[in-house]
mmCIF file with all atom_site columns, C-alpha atoms in Angstrom:
data_model
loop_
_atom_site.group_PDB
_atom_site.id
_atom_site.type_symbol
_atom_site.label_atom_id
_atom_site.label_alt_id
_atom_site.label_comp_id
_atom_site.label_asym_id
_atom_site.label_entity_id
_atom_site.label_seq_id
_atom_site.pdbx_PDB_ins_code
_atom_site.Cartn_x
_atom_site.Cartn_y
_atom_site.Cartn_z
_atom_site.occupancy
_atom_site.B_iso_or_equiv
_atom_site.pdbx_formal_charge
_atom_site.auth_seq_id
_atom_site.auth_comp_id
_atom_site.auth_asym_id
_atom_site.auth_atom_id
_atom_site.pdbx_PDB_model_num
ATOM 1   C CA . MET A 1 1   ? 150.713 47.504 164.783 1.00 69.00 ? 204 MET A CA 1
ATOM 2   C CA . ARG A 1 2   ? 152.166 44.254 163.449 1.00 76.00 ? 205 ARG A CA 1
ATOM 3   C CA . ARG A 1 3   ? 148.728 43.236 162.125 1.00 82.00 ? 206 ARG A CA 1
ATOM 4   C CA . GLU A 1 4   ? 148.625 46.490 160.195 1.00 87.00 ? 207 GLU A CA 1
ATOM 5   C CA . ARG A 1 5   ? 152.041 45.681 158.710 1.00 89.00 ? 208 ARG A CA 1
ATOM 6   C CA . LEU A 1 6   ? 150.748 42.265 157.667 1.00 90.00 ? 209 LEU A CA 1
ATOM 7   C CA . CYS A 1 7   ? 147.732 43.846 155.967 1.00 88.00 ? 210 CYS A CA 1
ATOM 8   C CA . ASP A 1 8   ? 150.017 46.348 154.206 1.00 89.00 ? 211 ASP A CA 1
ATOM 9   C CA . CYS A 1 9   ? 152.215 43.508 152.915 1.00 91.00 ? 212 CYS A CA 1
ATOM 10  C CA . ILE A 1 10  ? 149.158 41.750 151.500 1.00 88.00 ? 213 ILE A CA 1
ATOM 11  C CA . LEU A 1 11  ? 147.802 44.885 149.847 1.00 87.00 ? 214 LEU A CA 1
ATOM 12  C CA . GLU A 1 12  ? 151.267 45.585 148.372 1.00 89.00 ? 215 GLU A CA 1
ATOM 13  C CA . GLY A 1 13  ? 151.462 42.043 147.016 1.00 89.00 ? 216 GLY A CA 1
ATOM 14  C CA . ASP A 1 14  ? 154.605 41.124 148.973 1.00 93.00 ? 217 ASP A CA 1
ATOM 15  C CA . ALA A 1 15  ? 154.133 37.436 149.788 1.00 92.00 ? 218 ALA A CA 1
ATOM 16  C CA . GLU A 1 16  ? 157.536 36.899 151.382 1.00 94.00 ? 219 GLU A CA 1
ATOM 17  C CA . LYS A 1 17  ? 157.138 39.726 153.898 1.00 93.00 ? 220 LYS A CA 1
ATOM 18  C CA . ALA A 1 18  ? 153.499 38.790 154.530 1.00 93.00 ? 221 ALA A CA 1
ATOM 19  C CA . LEU A 1 19  ? 154.468 35.240 155.523 1.00 93.00 ? 222 LEU A CA 1
ATOM 20  C CA . ILE A 1 20  ? 157.276 36.543 157.749 1.00 93.00 ? 223 ILE A CA 1
ATOM 21  C CA . GLU A 1 21  ? 154.874 38.906 159.528 1.00 93.00 ? 224 GLU A CA 1
ATOM 22  C CA . THR A 1 22  ? 152.363 36.063 159.873 1.00 93.00 ? 225 THR A CA 1
ATOM 23  C CA . GLU A 1 23  ? 154.945 33.862 161.597 1.00 93.00 ? 226 GLU A CA 1
ATOM 24  C CA . ARG A 1 24  ? 155.959 36.702 163.920 1.00 93.00 ? 227 ARG A CA 1
ATOM 25  C CA . LEU A 1 25  ? 152.346 37.259 164.951 1.00 93.00 ? 228 LEU A CA 1
ATOM 26  C CA . LEU A 1 26  ? 151.838 33.554 165.586 1.00 92.00 ? 229 LEU A CA 1
ATOM 27  C CA . ALA A 1 27  ? 155.078 33.412 167.617 1.00 93.00 ? 230 ALA A CA 1
ATOM 28  C CA . GLU A 1 28  ? 153.790 36.291 169.745 1.00 92.00 ? 231 GLU A CA 1
ATOM 29  C CA . GLY A 1 29  ? 150.716 34.221 170.582 1.00 92.00 ? 232 GLY A CA 1
ATOM 30  C CA . THR A 1 30  ? 148.141 35.676 168.197 1.00 91.00 ? 233 THR A CA 1
ATOM 31  C CA . PRO A 1 31  ? 145.529 32.951 167.563 1.00 89.00 ? 234 PRO A CA 1
ATOM 32  C CA . PRO A 1 32  ? 145.485 31.943 163.888 1.00 87.00 ? 235 PRO A CA 1
ATOM 33  C CA . GLU A 1 33  ? 141.679 32.203 163.779 1.00 82.00 ? 236 GLU A CA 1
ATOM 34  C CA . ALA A 1 34  ? 141.946 35.833 164.957 1.00 85.00 ? 237 ALA A CA 1
ATOM 35  C CA . LEU A 1 35  ? 144.340 36.555 162.089 1.00 87.00 ? 238 LEU A CA 1
ATOM 36  C CA . VAL A 1 36  ? 141.975 34.946 159.588 1.00 83.00 ? 239 VAL A CA 1
ATOM 37  C CA . GLU A 1 37  ? 139.129 37.130 160.853 1.00 80.00 ? 240 GLU A CA 1
ATOM 38  C CA . SER A 1 38  ? 141.227 40.321 160.674 1.00 83.00 ? 241 SER A CA 1
ATOM 39  C CA . LEU A 1 39  ? 142.445 39.571 157.173 1.00 83.00 ? 242 LEU A CA 1
ATOM 40  C CA . ALA A 1 40  ? 138.926 38.675 156.054 1.00 78.00 ? 243 ALA A CA 1
ATOM 41  C CA . ALA A 1 41  ? 137.745 42.137 157.105 1.00 77.00 ? 244 ALA A CA 1
ATOM 42  C CA . GLU A 1 42  ? 140.647 43.734 155.210 1.00 80.00 ? 245 GLU A CA 1
ATOM 43  C CA . MET A 1 43  ? 139.865 41.822 152.028 1.00 78.00 ? 246 MET A CA 1
ATOM 44  C CA . GLU A 1 44  ? 136.171 42.665 152.389 1.00 72.00 ? 247 GLU A CA 1
ATOM 45  C CA . THR A 1 45  ? 137.157 46.342 152.448 1.00 78.00 ? 248 THR A CA 1
ATOM 46  C CA . LEU A 1 46  ? 139.292 45.866 149.339 1.00 78.00 ? 249 LEU A CA 1
ATOM 47  C CA . GLY A 1 47  ? 136.376 44.175 147.600 1.00 72.00 ? 250 GLY A CA 1
ATOM 48  C CA . GLU A 1 48  ? 134.118 47.116 148.444 1.00 72.00 ? 251 GLU A CA 1
ATOM 49  C CA . ARG A 1 49  ? 136.738 49.531 147.074 1.00 78.00 ? 252 ARG A CA 1
ATOM 50  C CA . PHE A 1 50  ? 136.808 47.493 143.857 1.00 72.00 ? 253 PHE A CA 1
ATOM 51  C CA . GLN A 1 51  ? 133.019 47.690 143.553 1.00 65.00 ? 254 GLN A CA 1
ATOM 52  C CA . ASN A 1 52  ? 133.204 51.467 144.100 1.00 75.00 ? 255 ASN A CA 1
ATOM 53  C CA . TYR A 1 53  ? 136.014 51.861 141.520 1.00 76.00 ? 256 TYR A CA 1
ATOM 54  C CA . ASP A 1 54  ? 138.492 52.960 144.228 1.00 81.00 ? 257 ASP A CA 1
ATOM 55  C CA . ALA A 1 55  ? 140.633 49.888 143.538 1.00 77.00 ? 258 ALA A CA 1
ATOM 56  C CA . PHE A 1 56  ? 141.334 48.106 140.278 1.00 79.00 ? 259 PHE A CA 1
ATOM 57  C CA . LEU A 1 57  ? 141.391 44.480 139.160 1.00 70.00 ? 260 LEU A CA 1
ATOM 58  C CA . PRO A 1 58  ? 145.225 44.187 139.196 1.00 80.00 ? 261 PRO A CA 1
ATOM 59  C CA . ASP A 1 59  ? 145.203 45.390 142.836 1.00 81.00 ? 262 ASP A CA 1
ATOM 60  C CA . LEU A 1 60  ? 142.606 42.775 143.691 1.00 76.00 ? 263 LEU A CA 1
ATOM 61  C CA . ILE A 1 61  ? 144.435 39.957 141.915 1.00 77.00 ? 264 ILE A CA 1
ATOM 62  C CA . LEU A 1 62  ? 147.800 40.852 143.474 1.00 84.00 ? 265 LEU A CA 1
ATOM 63  C CA . ALA A 1 63  ? 146.433 41.140 147.007 1.00 85.00 ? 266 ALA A CA 1
ATOM 64  C CA . GLY A 1 64  ? 144.243 38.085 146.517 1.00 80.00 ? 267 GLY A CA 1
ATOM 65  C CA . ASP A 1 65  ? 147.190 35.919 145.518 1.00 84.00 ? 268 ASP A CA 1
ATOM 66  C CA . VAL A 1 66  ? 149.186 36.882 148.622 1.00 88.00 ? 269 VAL A CA 1
ATOM 67  C CA . PHE A 1 67  ? 146.127 36.606 150.841 1.00 85.00 ? 270 PHE A CA 1
ATOM 68  C CA . THR A 1 68  ? 145.520 33.059 149.576 1.00 82.00 ? 271 THR A CA 1
ATOM 69  C CA . GLN A 1 69  ? 149.121 32.104 150.392 1.00 88.00 ? 272 GLN A CA 1
ATOM 70  C CA . VAL A 1 70  ? 148.774 33.492 153.924 1.00 89.00 ? 273 VAL A CA 1
ATOM 71  C CA . LEU A 1 71  ? 145.382 31.816 154.320 1.00 83.00 ? 274 LEU A CA 1
ATOM 72  C CA . ASN A 1 72  ? 146.792 28.434 153.274 1.00 83.00 ? 275 ASN A CA 1
ATOM 73  C CA . HIS A 1 73  ? 149.640 28.924 155.738 1.00 87.00 ? 276 HIS A CA 1
ATOM 74  C CA . LEU A 1 74  ? 147.239 29.785 158.567 1.00 85.00 ? 277 LEU A CA 1
ATOM 75  C CA . GLU A 1 75  ? 144.813 26.971 157.757 1.00 78.00 ? 278 GLU A CA 1
ATOM 76  C CA . ARG A 1 76  ? 147.442 24.414 158.813 1.00 80.00 ? 279 ARG A CA 1
ATOM 77  C CA . ARG A 1 77  ? 147.574 26.109 162.219 1.00 81.00 ? 280 ARG A CA 1
ATOM 78  C CA . LEU A 1 78  ? 143.855 26.412 162.817 1.00 73.00 ? 281 LEU A CA 1
ATOM 79  C CA . PRO A 1 79  ? 142.199 24.324 165.517 1.00 67.00 ? 282 PRO A CA 1
ATOM 80  C CA . ALA A 1 80  ? 139.748 21.835 164.092 1.00 54.00 ? 283 ALA A CA 1
ATOM 81  C CA . PRO A 1 81  ? 137.124 21.360 165.222 1.00 53.00 ? 284 PRO A CA 1
ATOM 82  C CA . LEU A 1 82  ? 136.175 23.949 167.820 1.00 46.00 ? 285 LEU A CA 1
ATOM 83  C CA . PRO A 1 83  ? 135.712 22.787 171.450 1.00 45.00 ? 286 PRO A CA 1
ATOM 84  C CA . GLY A 1 84  ? 132.385 21.009 171.881 1.00 45.00 ? 287 GLY A CA 1
ATOM 85  C CA . GLN A 1 85  ? 132.200 20.103 168.196 1.00 48.00 ? 288 GLN A CA 1
ATOM 86  C CA . GLU A 1 86  ? 134.485 17.049 168.217 1.00 46.00 ? 289 GLU A CA 1
ATOM 87  C CA . GLY A 1 87  ? 133.672 13.982 166.173 1.00 46.00 ? 290 GLY A CA 1
ATOM 88  C CA . PRO A 1 88  ? 132.045 13.690 162.770 1.00 48.00 ? 291 PRO A CA 1
ATOM 89  C CA . SER A 1 89  ? 130.071 16.759 161.769 1.00 58.00 ? 292 SER A CA 1
ATOM 90  C CA . PRO A 1 90  ? 126.305 16.340 161.617 1.00 75.00 ? 293 PRO A CA 1
ATOM 91  C CA . TYR A 1 91  ? 126.183 19.012 158.883 1.00 91.00 ? 294 TYR A CA 1
ATOM 92  C CA . VAL A 1 92  ? 127.451 19.052 155.292 1.00 95.00 ? 295 VAL A CA 1
ATOM 93  C CA . ALA A 1 93  ? 128.143 22.297 153.438 1.00 96.00 ? 296 ALA A CA 1
ATOM 94  C CA . VAL A 1 94  ? 128.695 22.675 149.694 1.00 98.00 ? 297 VAL A CA 1
ATOM 95  C CA . VAL A 1 95  ? 130.528 25.872 148.708 1.00 98.00 ? 298 VAL A CA 1
ATOM 96  C CA . GLY A 1 96  ? 131.701 27.414 145.453 1.00 98.00 ? 299 GLY A CA 1
ATOM 97  C CA . THR A 1 97  ? 132.055 30.545 143.345 1.00 97.00 ? 300 THR A CA 1
ATOM 98  C CA . VAL A 1 98  ? 129.305 30.934 140.782 1.00 98.00 ? 301 VAL A CA 1
ATOM 99  C CA . GLN A 1 99  ? 129.478 30.493 137.021 1.00 98.00 ? 302 GLN A CA 1
ATOM 100 C CA . GLU A 1 100 ? 131.684 32.925 135.038 1.00 97.00 ? 303 GLU A CA 1
ATOM 101 C CA . ASP A 1 101 ? 133.485 34.093 138.202 1.00 96.00 ? 304 ASP A CA 1
ATOM 102 C CA . THR A 1 102 ? 136.964 32.720 138.984 1.00 92.00 ? 305 THR A CA 1
ATOM 103 C CA . HIS A 1 103 ? 137.598 34.732 142.162 1.00 87.00 ? 306 HIS A CA 1
ATOM 104 C CA . ASP A 1 104 ? 138.018 32.444 145.154 1.00 87.00 ? 307 ASP A CA 1
ATOM 105 C CA . ILE A 1 105 ? 138.866 34.670 148.135 1.00 83.00 ? 308 ILE A CA 1
ATOM 106 C CA . GLY A 1 106 ? 135.331 34.843 149.566 1.00 86.00 ? 309 GLY A CA 1
ATOM 107 C CA . LYS A 1 107 ? 134.688 31.175 148.850 1.00 91.00 ? 310 LYS A CA 1
ATOM 108 C CA . ASN A 1 108 ? 137.922 30.136 150.575 1.00 86.00 ? 311 ASN A CA 1
ATOM 109 C CA . LEU A 1 109 ? 137.074 32.251 153.618 1.00 84.00 ? 312 LEU A CA 1
ATOM 110 C CA . LEU A 1 110 ? 133.639 30.690 153.883 1.00 90.00 ? 313 LEU A CA 1
ATOM 111 C CA . ALA A 1 111 ? 135.099 27.184 153.596 1.00 88.00 ? 314 ALA A CA 1
ATOM 112 C CA . ILE A 1 112 ? 137.568 27.855 156.420 1.00 82.00 ? 315 ILE A CA 1
ATOM 113 C CA . ALA A 1 113 ? 134.931 29.488 158.637 1.00 84.00 ? 316 ALA A CA 1
ATOM 114 C CA . LEU A 1 114 ? 132.609 26.510 158.104 1.00 88.00 ? 317 LEU A CA 1
ATOM 115 C CA . ARG A 1 115 ? 135.365 24.010 158.957 1.00 80.00 ? 318 ARG A CA 1
ATOM 116 C CA . LEU A 1 116 ? 136.119 25.982 162.119 1.00 73.00 ? 319 LEU A CA 1
ATOM 117 C CA . GLY A 1 117 ? 132.405 25.756 162.890 1.00 79.00 ? 320 GLY A CA 1
ATOM 118 C CA . GLY A 1 118 ? 132.520 21.976 162.691 1.00 78.00 ? 321 GLY A CA 1
ATOM 119 C CA . PHE A 1 119 ? 130.999 21.496 159.223 1.00 89.00 ? 322 PHE A CA 1
ATOM 120 C CA . ARG A 1 120 ? 132.126 18.946 156.659 1.00 88.00 ? 323 ARG A CA 1
ATOM 121 C CA . VAL A 1 121 ? 132.869 21.089 153.613 1.00 91.00 ? 324 VAL A CA 1
ATOM 122 C CA . VAL A 1 122 ? 132.646 20.090 149.951 1.00 95.00 ? 325 VAL A CA 1
ATOM 123 C CA . ASP A 1 123 ? 134.510 22.771 147.964 1.00 95.00 ? 326 ASP A CA 1
ATOM 124 C CA . LEU A 1 124 ? 133.460 22.901 144.301 1.00 97.00 ? 327 LEU A CA 1
ATOM 125 C CA . GLY A 1 125 ? 135.995 25.595 143.379 1.00 96.00 ? 328 GLY A CA 1
ATOM 126 C CA . THR A 1 126 ? 135.195 28.469 141.018 1.00 96.00 ? 329 THR A CA 1
ATOM 127 C CA . ASP A 1 127 ? 133.067 29.009 137.891 1.00 98.00 ? 330 ASP A CA 1
ATOM 128 C CA . VAL A 1 128 ? 130.409 26.556 139.125 1.00 98.00 ? 331 VAL A CA 1
ATOM 129 C CA . SER A 1 129 ? 127.126 26.436 137.225 1.00 98.00 ? 332 SER A CA 1
ATOM 130 C CA . PRO A 1 130 ? 123.773 26.384 139.042 1.00 98.00 ? 333 PRO A CA 1
ATOM 131 C CA . GLU A 1 131 ? 123.237 22.852 137.722 1.00 98.00 ? 334 GLU A CA 1
ATOM 132 C CA . ASP A 1 132 ? 126.574 21.677 139.157 1.00 98.00 ? 335 ASP A CA 1
ATOM 133 C CA . PHE A 1 133 ? 125.695 23.217 142.529 1.00 98.00 ? 336 PHE A CA 1
ATOM 134 C CA . LEU A 1 134 ? 122.406 21.330 142.499 1.00 98.00 ? 337 LEU A CA 1
ATOM 135 C CA . ARG A 1 135 ? 124.059 18.035 141.553 1.00 97.00 ? 338 ARG A CA 1
ATOM 136 C CA . ALA A 1 136 ? 126.561 18.451 144.391 1.00 97.00 ? 339 ALA A CA 1
ATOM 137 C CA . VAL A 1 137 ? 123.794 19.253 146.887 1.00 97.00 ? 340 VAL A CA 1
ATOM 138 C CA . GLU A 1 138 ? 121.944 16.084 145.901 1.00 96.00 ? 341 GLU A CA 1
ATOM 139 C CA . ARG A 1 139 ? 125.049 13.890 145.742 1.00 96.00 ? 342 ARG A CA 1
ATOM 140 C CA . HIS A 1 140 ? 126.400 14.949 149.152 1.00 95.00 ? 343 HIS A CA 1
ATOM 141 C CA . ARG A 1 141 ? 122.995 15.395 150.822 1.00 95.00 ? 344 ARG A CA 1
ATOM 142 C CA . ALA A 1 142 ? 124.046 18.906 151.790 1.00 97.00 ? 345 ALA A CA 1
ATOM 143 C CA . ASP A 1 143 ? 122.431 20.809 154.644 1.00 96.00 ? 346 ASP A CA 1
ATOM 144 C CA . VAL A 1 144 ? 123.653 24.180 153.386 1.00 97.00 ? 347 VAL A CA 1
ATOM 145 C CA . VAL A 1 145 ? 125.053 25.569 150.154 1.00 98.00 ? 348 VAL A CA 1
ATOM 146 C CA . GLY A 1 146 ? 127.223 28.692 150.007 1.00 98.00 ? 349 GLY A CA 1
ATOM 147 C CA . LEU A 1 147 ? 127.406 30.635 146.726 1.00 98.00 ? 350 LEU A CA 1
ATOM 148 C CA . SER A 1 148 ? 130.026 33.361 146.427 1.00 96.00 ? 351 SER A CA 1
ATOM 149 C CA . THR A 1 149 ? 130.550 35.988 143.737 1.00 95.00 ? 352 THR A CA 1
ATOM 150 C CA . LEU A 1 150 ? 132.604 39.140 143.432 1.00 89.00 ? 353 LEU A CA 1
ATOM 151 C CA . LEU A 1 151 ? 131.032 40.380 140.212 1.00 90.00 ? 354 LEU A CA 1
ATOM 152 C CA . SER A 1 152 ? 127.656 42.055 139.812 1.00 92.00 ? 355 SER A CA 1
ATOM 153 C CA . SER A 1 153 ? 127.372 40.499 136.338 1.00 95.00 ? 356 SER A CA 1
ATOM 154 C CA . THR A 1 154 ? 127.251 36.988 137.859 1.00 97.00 ? 357 THR A CA 1
ATOM 155 C CA . LEU A 1 155 ? 124.659 37.635 140.560 1.00 97.00 ? 358 LEU A CA 1
ATOM 156 C CA . VAL A 1 156 ? 122.067 36.119 138.251 1.00 97.00 ? 359 VAL A CA 1
ATOM 157 C CA . PHE A 1 157 ? 123.562 32.656 138.794 1.00 98.00 ? 360 PHE A CA 1
ATOM 158 C CA . GLN A 1 158 ? 122.843 32.832 142.526 1.00 98.00 ? 361 GLN A CA 1
ATOM 159 C CA . GLY A 1 159 ? 119.217 33.538 141.733 1.00 97.00 ? 362 GLY A CA 1
ATOM 160 C CA . GLU A 1 160 ? 119.130 30.773 139.124 1.00 98.00 ? 363 GLU A CA 1
ATOM 161 C CA . PHE A 1 161 ? 120.375 28.238 141.676 1.00 98.00 ? 364 PHE A CA 1
ATOM 162 C CA . VAL A 1 162 ? 117.586 29.194 144.089 1.00 98.00 ? 365 VAL A CA 1
ATOM 163 C CA . ARG A 1 163 ? 115.076 28.656 141.268 1.00 97.00 ? 366 ARG A CA 1
ATOM 164 C CA . LEU A 1 164 ? 116.539 25.250 140.404 1.00 97.00 ? 367 LEU A CA 1
ATOM 165 C CA . LEU A 1 165 ? 116.552 24.138 144.027 1.00 97.00 ? 368 LEU A CA 1
ATOM 166 C CA . ARG A 1 166 ? 112.875 25.066 144.370 1.00 97.00 ? 369 ARG A CA 1
ATOM 167 C CA . ALA A 1 167 ? 112.033 23.187 141.187 1.00 97.00 ? 370 ALA A CA 1
ATOM 168 C CA . SER A 1 168 ? 113.854 20.101 142.497 1.00 96.00 ? 371 SER A CA 1
ATOM 169 C CA . GLY A 1 169 ? 111.568 19.945 145.539 1.00 95.00 ? 372 GLY A CA 1
ATOM 170 C CA . ARG A 1 170 ? 114.485 20.206 147.987 1.00 94.00 ? 373 ARG A CA 1
ATOM 171 C CA . ARG A 1 171 ? 114.211 23.889 148.917 1.00 95.00 ? 374 ARG A CA 1
ATOM 172 C CA . GLU A 1 172 ? 112.892 23.191 152.419 1.00 92.00 ? 375 GLU A CA 1
ATOM 173 C CA . ASP A 1 173 ? 115.763 20.777 153.107 1.00 93.00 ? 376 ASP A CA 1
ATOM 174 C CA . VAL A 1 174 ? 118.681 23.046 152.233 1.00 96.00 ? 377 VAL A CA 1
ATOM 175 C CA . LEU A 1 175 ? 119.785 26.412 153.626 1.00 96.00 ? 378 LEU A CA 1
ATOM 176 C CA . ILE A 1 176 ? 121.165 28.872 151.075 1.00 97.00 ? 379 ILE A CA 1
ATOM 177 C CA . ALA A 1 177 ? 123.915 31.303 152.057 1.00 97.00 ? 380 ALA A CA 1
ATOM 178 C CA . ILE A 1 178 ? 125.201 33.898 149.608 1.00 97.00 ? 381 ILE A CA 1
ATOM 179 C CA . GLY A 1 179 ? 128.108 36.300 149.840 1.00 94.00 ? 382 GLY A CA 1
ATOM 180 C CA . GLY A 1 180 ? 130.649 38.364 147.965 1.00 89.00 ? 383 GLY A CA 1
ATOM 181 C CA . ALA A 1 181 ? 131.349 42.018 147.297 1.00 84.00 ? 384 ALA A CA 1
ATOM 182 C CA . ALA A 1 182 ? 128.512 42.299 144.770 1.00 89.00 ? 385 ALA A CA 1
ATOM 183 C CA . THR A 1 183 ? 125.853 40.932 147.141 1.00 94.00 ? 386 THR A CA 1
ATOM 184 C CA . SER A 1 184 ? 123.678 42.688 149.692 1.00 94.00 ? 387 SER A CA 1
ATOM 185 C CA . ARG A 1 185 ? 120.916 41.921 152.158 1.00 96.00 ? 388 ARG A CA 1
ATOM 186 C CA . GLY A 1 186 ? 118.404 43.312 149.680 1.00 97.00 ? 389 GLY A CA 1
ATOM 187 C CA . TRP A 1 187 ? 119.630 40.959 146.950 1.00 97.00 ? 390 TRP A CA 1
ATOM 188 C CA . SER A 1 188 ? 119.550 38.035 149.365 1.00 97.00 ? 391 SER A CA 1
ATOM 189 C CA . GLU A 1 189 ? 115.933 38.760 150.233 1.00 97.00 ? 392 GLU A CA 1
ATOM 190 C CA . LYS A 1 190 ? 114.995 39.304 146.590 1.00 97.00 ? 393 LYS A CA 1
ATOM 191 C CA . ILE A 1 191 ? 116.169 35.859 145.457 1.00 97.00 ? 394 ILE A CA 1
ATOM 192 C CA . GLY A 1 192 ? 114.990 34.076 148.609 1.00 97.00 ? 395 GLY A CA 1
ATOM 193 C CA . ALA A 1 193 ? 118.342 33.114 150.174 1.00 97.00 ? 396 ALA A CA 1
ATOM 194 C CA . ASP A 1 194 ? 118.434 32.301 153.896 1.00 96.00 ? 397 ASP A CA 1
ATOM 195 C CA . VAL A 1 195 ? 121.725 33.802 155.106 1.00 96.00 ? 398 VAL A CA 1
ATOM 196 C CA . TRP A 1 196 ? 123.743 36.856 154.135 1.00 96.00 ? 399 TRP A CA 1
ATOM 197 C CA . ASN A 1 197 ? 126.220 38.815 156.244 1.00 91.00 ? 400 ASN A CA 1
ATOM 198 C CA . VAL A 1 198 ? 129.253 40.966 155.518 1.00 85.00 ? 401 VAL A CA 1
ATOM 199 C CA . ASP A 1 199 ? 131.052 38.996 158.268 1.00 83.00 ? 402 ASP A CA 1
ATOM 200 C CA . VAL A 1 200 ? 131.658 35.426 157.079 1.00 84.00 ? 403 VAL A CA 1
ATOM 201 C CA . PHE A 1 201 ? 132.069 34.158 160.641 1.00 82.00 ? 404 PHE A CA 1
ATOM 202 C CA . GLN A 1 202 ? 128.732 35.675 161.625 1.00 87.00 ? 405 GLN A CA 1
ATOM 203 C CA . SER A 1 203 ? 127.208 33.976 158.576 1.00 91.00 ? 406 SER A CA 1
ATOM 204 C CA . VAL A 1 204 ? 128.429 30.607 159.856 1.00 90.00 ? 407 VAL A CA 1
ATOM 205 C CA . ARG A 1 205 ? 126.960 31.300 163.302 1.00 89.00 ? 408 ARG A CA 1
ATOM 206 C CA . GLU A 1 206 ? 123.613 32.133 161.660 1.00 94.00 ? 409 GLU A CA 1
ATOM 207 C CA . ILE A 1 207 ? 123.780 28.971 159.542 1.00 95.00 ? 410 ILE A CA 1
ATOM 208 C CA . ARG A 1 208 ? 124.444 26.772 162.569 1.00 91.00 ? 411 ARG A CA 1
ATOM 209 C CA . ARG A 1 209 ? 121.636 28.372 164.600 1.00 92.00 ? 412 ARG A CA 1
ATOM 210 C CA . ALA A 1 210 ? 119.182 27.848 161.736 1.00 92.00 ? 413 ALA A CA 1
ATOM 211 C CA . LEU A 1 211 ? 120.211 24.209 161.241 1.00 92.00 ? 414 LEU A CA 1
ATOM 212 C CA . GLU A 1 212 ? 120.053 23.416 164.950 1.00 89.00 ? 415 GLU A CA 1
ATOM 213 C CA . ALA A 1 213 ? 116.617 25.031 165.199 1.00 88.00 ? 416 ALA A CA 1
ATOM 214 C CA . ARG A 1 214 ? 115.442 22.952 162.245 1.00 85.00 ? 417 ARG A CA 1
ATOM 215 C CA . ARG A 1 215 ? 116.835 19.769 163.777 1.00 82.00 ? 418 ARG A CA 1
ATOM 216 C CA . ALA A 1 216 ? 115.163 20.494 167.112 1.00 82.00 ? 419 ALA A CA 1
ATOM 217 C CA . GLN A 1 217 ? 111.861 21.091 165.317 1.00 80.00 ? 420 GLN A CA 1
ATOM 218 C CA . GLU A 1 218 ? 112.166 17.790 163.474 1.00 75.00 ? 421 GLU A CA 1
ATOM 219 C CA . LYS A 1 219 ? 112.706 15.936 166.751 1.00 72.00 ? 422 LYS A CA 1
ATOM 220 C CA . THR A 1 220 ? 109.492 17.318 168.246 1.00 72.00 ? 423 THR A CA 1
ATOM 221 C CA . ARG A 1 221 ? 107.422 16.729 165.118 1.00 62.00 ? 424 ARG A CA 1
ATOM 222 C CA . PRO A 1 222 ? 105.051 13.745 165.530 1.00 63.00 ? 425 PRO A CA 1
ATOM 223 C CA . PRO A 1 223 ? 105.783 10.814 163.208 1.00 58.00 ? 426 PRO A CA 1
ATOM 224 C CA . ARG A 1 224 ? 103.734 10.583 160.059 1.00 53.00 ? 427 ARG A CA 1
ATOM 225 C CA . ARG A 1 225 ? 100.873 8.081  160.227 1.00 54.00 ? 428 ARG A CA 1
ATOM 226 C CA . GLU A 1 226 ? 100.819 5.559  157.459 1.00 50.00 ? 429 GLU A CA 1
ATOM 227 C CA . GLU A 1 227 ? 97.459  5.427  155.733 1.00 50.00 ? 430 GLU A CA 1
ATOM 228 C CA . PRO A 1 228 ? 96.087  1.869  155.374 1.00 51.00 ? 431 PRO A CA 1
ATOM 229 C CA . CYS A 1 229 ? 95.877  0.547  151.861 1.00 49.00 ? 432 CYS A CA 1
ATOM 230 C CA . PRO A 1 230 ? 92.294  0.504  150.488 1.00 49.00 ? 433 PRO A CA 1
#
């Protein structure tokens, strides 16, 4: 019941009441990560309503602003890293919202879910060009890159990044995860991304499984034989 009140406060754009309800839930023993997951589902629903013209941009901006405040408040209370994932992360993730899109809700959720999953996260922010994504992947030697977008008009930049990564010769070294209200499994398959899921936490689980499988495969691969010089 109290979680529903928190969601209502966010959707109504009432930051003060939303933060009060958040503190009450935490005081009652609700794990902060459980709150993040519940609120993520609520914002996903709002994003779908926006795509279906059942909600409007002012609604999305208002709720998004309050949601970000609550998310920042909860992030300070999140456990990091999860049990069994102590120490420096073996995996680096680059995340951002694609070019011509300044919405950051989905990107922020992915960044938090990745940190909870033990990843080192490089957050590029919003309105990130495919070229800037590629430069960040190369600079940080990223294992995975997450591209978020809310708008159907900016989907093309997710596809353009996949093309650039292939052209760079690094496609086999980097997992690509996409997300956002405008995306779908069909779009993910069409552009050749590796991970898509409506649940951002499930996406992170899929990313980790894929990376661990790749690492295990690399360990069993026989070393390359050096050819003698003629």
